[in-house]
mmCIF file of C-alpha atoms in Angstrom:
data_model
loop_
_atom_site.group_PDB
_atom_site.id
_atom_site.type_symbol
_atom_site.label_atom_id
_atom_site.label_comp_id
_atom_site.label_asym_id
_atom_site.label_seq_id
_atom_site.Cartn_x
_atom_site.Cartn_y
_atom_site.Cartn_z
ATOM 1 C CA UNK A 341 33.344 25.341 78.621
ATOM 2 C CA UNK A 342 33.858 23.384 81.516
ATOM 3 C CA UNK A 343 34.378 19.507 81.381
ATOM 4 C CA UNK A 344 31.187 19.081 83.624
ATOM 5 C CA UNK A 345 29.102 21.026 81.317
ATOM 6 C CA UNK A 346 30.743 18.767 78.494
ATOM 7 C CA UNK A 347 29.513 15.687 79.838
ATOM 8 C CA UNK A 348 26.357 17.494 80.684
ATOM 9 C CA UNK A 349 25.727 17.874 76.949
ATOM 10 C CA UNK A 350 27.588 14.638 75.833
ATOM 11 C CA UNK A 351 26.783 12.375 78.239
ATOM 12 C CA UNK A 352 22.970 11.667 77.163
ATOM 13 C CA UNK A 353 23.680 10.449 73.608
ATOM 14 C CA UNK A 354 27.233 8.877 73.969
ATOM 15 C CA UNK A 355 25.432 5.447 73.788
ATOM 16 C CA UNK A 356 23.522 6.725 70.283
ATOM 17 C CA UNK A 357 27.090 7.399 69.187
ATOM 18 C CA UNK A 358 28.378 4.192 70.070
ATOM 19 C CA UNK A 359 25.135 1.942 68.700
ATOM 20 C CA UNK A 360 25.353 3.740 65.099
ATOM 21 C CA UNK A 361 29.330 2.757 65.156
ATOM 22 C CA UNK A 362 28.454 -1.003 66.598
ATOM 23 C CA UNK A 363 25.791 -0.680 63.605
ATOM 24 C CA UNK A 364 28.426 0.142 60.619
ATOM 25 C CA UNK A 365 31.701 -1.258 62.166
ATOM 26 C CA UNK A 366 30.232 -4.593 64.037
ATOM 27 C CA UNK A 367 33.427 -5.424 66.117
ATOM 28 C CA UNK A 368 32.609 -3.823 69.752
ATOM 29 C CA UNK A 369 36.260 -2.495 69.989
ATOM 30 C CA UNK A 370 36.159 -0.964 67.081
ATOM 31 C CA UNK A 371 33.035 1.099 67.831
ATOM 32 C CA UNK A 372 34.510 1.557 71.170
ATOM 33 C CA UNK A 373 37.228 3.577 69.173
ATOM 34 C CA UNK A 374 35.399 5.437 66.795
ATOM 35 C CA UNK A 375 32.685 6.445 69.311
ATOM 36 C CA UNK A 376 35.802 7.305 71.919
ATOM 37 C CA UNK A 377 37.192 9.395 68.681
ATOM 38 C CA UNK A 378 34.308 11.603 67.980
ATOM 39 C CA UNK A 379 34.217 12.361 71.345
ATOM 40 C CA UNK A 380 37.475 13.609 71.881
ATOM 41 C CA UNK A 381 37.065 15.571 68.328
ATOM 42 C CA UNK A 382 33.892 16.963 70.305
ATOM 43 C CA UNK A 383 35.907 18.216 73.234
ATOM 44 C CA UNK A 384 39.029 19.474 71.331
ATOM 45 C CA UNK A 385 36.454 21.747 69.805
ATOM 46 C CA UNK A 386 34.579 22.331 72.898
ATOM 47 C CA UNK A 387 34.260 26.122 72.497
ATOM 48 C CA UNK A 388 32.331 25.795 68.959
ATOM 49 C CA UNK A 389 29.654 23.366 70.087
ATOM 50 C CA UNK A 390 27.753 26.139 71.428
ATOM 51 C CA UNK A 391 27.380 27.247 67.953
ATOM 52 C CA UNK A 392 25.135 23.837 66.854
ATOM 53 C CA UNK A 393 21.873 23.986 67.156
ATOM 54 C CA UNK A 394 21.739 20.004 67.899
ATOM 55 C CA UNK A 395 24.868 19.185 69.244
ATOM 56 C CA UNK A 396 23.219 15.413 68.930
ATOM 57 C CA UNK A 397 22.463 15.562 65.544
ATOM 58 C CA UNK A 398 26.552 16.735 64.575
ATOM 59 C CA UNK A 399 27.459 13.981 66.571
ATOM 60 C CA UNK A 400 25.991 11.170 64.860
ATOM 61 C CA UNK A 401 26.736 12.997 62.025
ATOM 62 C CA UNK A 402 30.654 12.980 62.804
ATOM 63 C CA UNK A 403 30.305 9.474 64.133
ATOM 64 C CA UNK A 404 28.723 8.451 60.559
ATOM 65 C CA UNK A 405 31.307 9.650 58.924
ATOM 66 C CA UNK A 406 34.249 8.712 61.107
ATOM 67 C CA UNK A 407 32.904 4.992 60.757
ATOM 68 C CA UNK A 408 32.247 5.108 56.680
ATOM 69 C CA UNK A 409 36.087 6.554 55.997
ATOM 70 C CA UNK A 410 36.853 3.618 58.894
ATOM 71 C CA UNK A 411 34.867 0.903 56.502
ATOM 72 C CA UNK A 412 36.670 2.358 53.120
ATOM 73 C CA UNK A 413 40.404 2.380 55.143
ATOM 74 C CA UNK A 414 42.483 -1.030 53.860
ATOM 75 C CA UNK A 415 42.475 -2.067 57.481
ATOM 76 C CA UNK A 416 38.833 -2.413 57.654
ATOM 77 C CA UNK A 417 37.863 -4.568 54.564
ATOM 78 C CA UNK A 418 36.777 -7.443 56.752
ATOM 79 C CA UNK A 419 34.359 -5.368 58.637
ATOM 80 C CA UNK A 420 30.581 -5.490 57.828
ATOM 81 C CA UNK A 421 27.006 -4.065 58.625
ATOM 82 C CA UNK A 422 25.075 -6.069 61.980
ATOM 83 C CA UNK A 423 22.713 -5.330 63.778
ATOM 84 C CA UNK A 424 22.650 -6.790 67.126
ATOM 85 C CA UNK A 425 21.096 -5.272 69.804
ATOM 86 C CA UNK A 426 17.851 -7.065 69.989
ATOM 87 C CA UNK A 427 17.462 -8.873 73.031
ATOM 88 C CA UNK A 428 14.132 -10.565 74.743
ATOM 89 C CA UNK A 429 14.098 -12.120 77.803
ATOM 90 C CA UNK A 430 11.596 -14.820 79.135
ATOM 91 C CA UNK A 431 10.535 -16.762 76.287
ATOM 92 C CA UNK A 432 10.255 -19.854 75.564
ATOM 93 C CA UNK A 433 13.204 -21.453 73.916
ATOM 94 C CA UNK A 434 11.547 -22.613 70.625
ATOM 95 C CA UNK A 435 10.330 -19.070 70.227
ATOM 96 C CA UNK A 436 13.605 -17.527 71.269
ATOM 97 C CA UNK A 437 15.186 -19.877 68.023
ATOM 98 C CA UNK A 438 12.613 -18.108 66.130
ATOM 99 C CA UNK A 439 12.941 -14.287 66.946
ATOM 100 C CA UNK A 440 16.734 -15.390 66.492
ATOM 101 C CA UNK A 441 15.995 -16.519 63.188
ATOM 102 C CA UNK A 442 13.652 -13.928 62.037
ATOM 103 C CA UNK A 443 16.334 -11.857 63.761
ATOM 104 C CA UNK A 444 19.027 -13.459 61.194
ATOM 105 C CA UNK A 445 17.337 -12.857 58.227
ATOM 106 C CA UNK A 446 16.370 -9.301 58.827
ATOM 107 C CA UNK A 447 19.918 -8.503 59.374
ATOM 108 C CA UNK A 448 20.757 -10.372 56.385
ATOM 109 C CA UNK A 449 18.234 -8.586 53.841
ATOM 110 C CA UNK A 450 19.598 -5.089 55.825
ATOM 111 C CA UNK A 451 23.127 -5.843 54.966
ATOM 112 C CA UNK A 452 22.018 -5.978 50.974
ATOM 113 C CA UNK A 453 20.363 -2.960 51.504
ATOM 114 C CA UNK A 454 21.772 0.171 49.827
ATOM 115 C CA UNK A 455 24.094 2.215 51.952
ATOM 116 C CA UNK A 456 22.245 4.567 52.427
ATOM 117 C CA UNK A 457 18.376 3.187 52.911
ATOM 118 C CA UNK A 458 20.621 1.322 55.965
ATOM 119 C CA UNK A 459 21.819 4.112 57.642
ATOM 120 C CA UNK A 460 18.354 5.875 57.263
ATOM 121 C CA UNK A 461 16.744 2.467 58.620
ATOM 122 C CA UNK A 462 19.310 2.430 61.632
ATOM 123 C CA UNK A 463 18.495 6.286 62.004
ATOM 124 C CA UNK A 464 14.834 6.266 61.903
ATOM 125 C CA UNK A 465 14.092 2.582 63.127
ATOM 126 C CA UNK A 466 16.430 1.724 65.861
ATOM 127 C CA UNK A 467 17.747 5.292 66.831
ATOM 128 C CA UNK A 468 14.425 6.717 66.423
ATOM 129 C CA UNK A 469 15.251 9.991 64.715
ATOM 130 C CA UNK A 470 12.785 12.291 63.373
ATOM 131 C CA UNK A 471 13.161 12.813 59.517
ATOM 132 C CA UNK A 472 14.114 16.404 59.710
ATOM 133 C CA UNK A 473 17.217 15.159 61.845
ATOM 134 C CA UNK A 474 17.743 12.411 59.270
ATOM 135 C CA UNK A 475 18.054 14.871 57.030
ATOM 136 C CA UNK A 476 20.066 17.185 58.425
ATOM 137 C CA UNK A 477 22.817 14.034 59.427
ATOM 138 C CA UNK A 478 22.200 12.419 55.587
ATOM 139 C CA UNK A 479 22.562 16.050 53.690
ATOM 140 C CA UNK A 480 19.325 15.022 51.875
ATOM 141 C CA UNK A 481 15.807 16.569 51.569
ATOM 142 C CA UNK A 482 12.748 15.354 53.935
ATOM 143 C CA UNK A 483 10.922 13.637 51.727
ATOM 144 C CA UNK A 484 14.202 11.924 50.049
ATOM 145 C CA UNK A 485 14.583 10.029 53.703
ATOM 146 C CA UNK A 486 11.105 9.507 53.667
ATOM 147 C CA UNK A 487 11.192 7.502 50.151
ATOM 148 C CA UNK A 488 14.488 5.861 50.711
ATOM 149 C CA UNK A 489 12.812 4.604 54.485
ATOM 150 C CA UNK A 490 9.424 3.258 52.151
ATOM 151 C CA UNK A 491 11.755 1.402 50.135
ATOM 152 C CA UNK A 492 13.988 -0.049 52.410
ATOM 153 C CA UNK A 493 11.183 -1.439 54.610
ATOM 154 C CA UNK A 494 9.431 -2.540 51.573
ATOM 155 C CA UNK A 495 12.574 -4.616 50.577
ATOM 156 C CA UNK A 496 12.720 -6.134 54.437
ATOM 157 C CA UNK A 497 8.965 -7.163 54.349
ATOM 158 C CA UNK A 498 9.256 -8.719 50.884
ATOM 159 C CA UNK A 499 12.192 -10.710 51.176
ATOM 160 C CA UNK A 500 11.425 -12.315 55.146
ATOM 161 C CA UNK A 501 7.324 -13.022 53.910
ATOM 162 C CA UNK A 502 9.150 -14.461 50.557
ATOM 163 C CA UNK A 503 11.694 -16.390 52.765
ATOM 164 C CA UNK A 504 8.650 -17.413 55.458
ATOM 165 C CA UNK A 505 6.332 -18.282 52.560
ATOM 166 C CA UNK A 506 8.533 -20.272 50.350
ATOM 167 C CA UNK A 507 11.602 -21.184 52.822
ATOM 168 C CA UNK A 508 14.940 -20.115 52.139
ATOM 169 C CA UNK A 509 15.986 -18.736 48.895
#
C-alpha cells in the first residue's frame, strides 16, 4: 500500500479519531498524541488494513482503547471526560451565557455517567455512529448499546429539567 492510498483511506476520519481522544483525554495535546499514535499503529500495519471491513470502525476502536489504557496510566490521573466542541455563532450574549450554561451542566451530568453509557453517548450522539458500529467498537450486542444509550439520555434529561426546575442541586 502506497502512502497516498493511506491517506486516501485515513484521511476522512482522522478528525473522528482525534474528537473521541479530545472527548476521553480533554487536554488538546494529549489527543493530538494519541490520535497521532493510532495513526502511525495504522500505517505500521498498513498491509493488514485491507483485511477490515471498516477500517473506520477499527480505528475508533484502537483510538478508544489507546485513550482508556492512557486515562488508567499514573501519568494521566488528572485527566478527565469534556466535551467541548459545541460552538454557536451569532447570538445574543445573554443567550450565548445560557447555551454555555446548559452546555456546563450537560457535560457535568455526562462526566457522572457510567463509562461506558459515555462512550456510547459520544459514539452515537456526537460522532453519529450507527448502533451496529457501536457495537462492533464496544464488543457488545445491538440492543445492549441501544439500552445503555436510553439510559444515559434518560439520566441527562432528568438531572438538567431537575437542575432547570428546582436550580442547582
Amino acid at each position: 500500500m502506497t502512502q497516498s492510498e493511506f491517506l486516501n483511506i485515513v484521511m476522512p476520519f482522522k478528525d473522528k479519531l482525534f474528537r473521541m481522544a479530545k472527548r476521553l483525554l480533554i487536554s488538546t495535546e494529549e489527543a493530538e498524541d494519541a490520535t497521532q499514535e493510532v495513526l502511525l499503529k495504522l500505517w505500521r500495519n498498513k498491509e493488514k488494513i485491507e483485511e477490515y471491513k471498516n477500517v473506520e470502525a477499527f480505528s475508533m476502536t484502537m483510538t478508544k482503547n489507546f485513550c482508556l489504557d492512557k486515562l488508567k496510566s499514573k501519568q494521566a490521573q488528572n485527566l478527565k471526560i469534556v466535551h467541548s466542541n459545541y460552538e454557536e455563532k451569532n447570538t445574543p450574549l445573554q443567550r450565548q451565557v445560557e447555551l454555555n450554561d446548559s452546555v456546563s451542566w450537560v457535560e457535568r451530568i455526562i462526566e457522572e455517567l457510567p463509562e461506558q453509557q459515555r462512550m456510547i453517548i459520544q459514539l452515537r450522539d456526537i460522532e453519529e455512529y450507527d448502533f451496529d458500529e457501536i457495537a462492533k467498537m464496544l464488543g457488545m450486542n445491538n440492543t445492549a448499546v441501544r439500552v445503555a444509550l436510553s439510559r444515559a439520555r434518560k439520566t441527562i434529561r432528568e438531572r438538567l429539567t431537575n437542575t432547570h426546575n428546582y436550580g442547582i442541586k
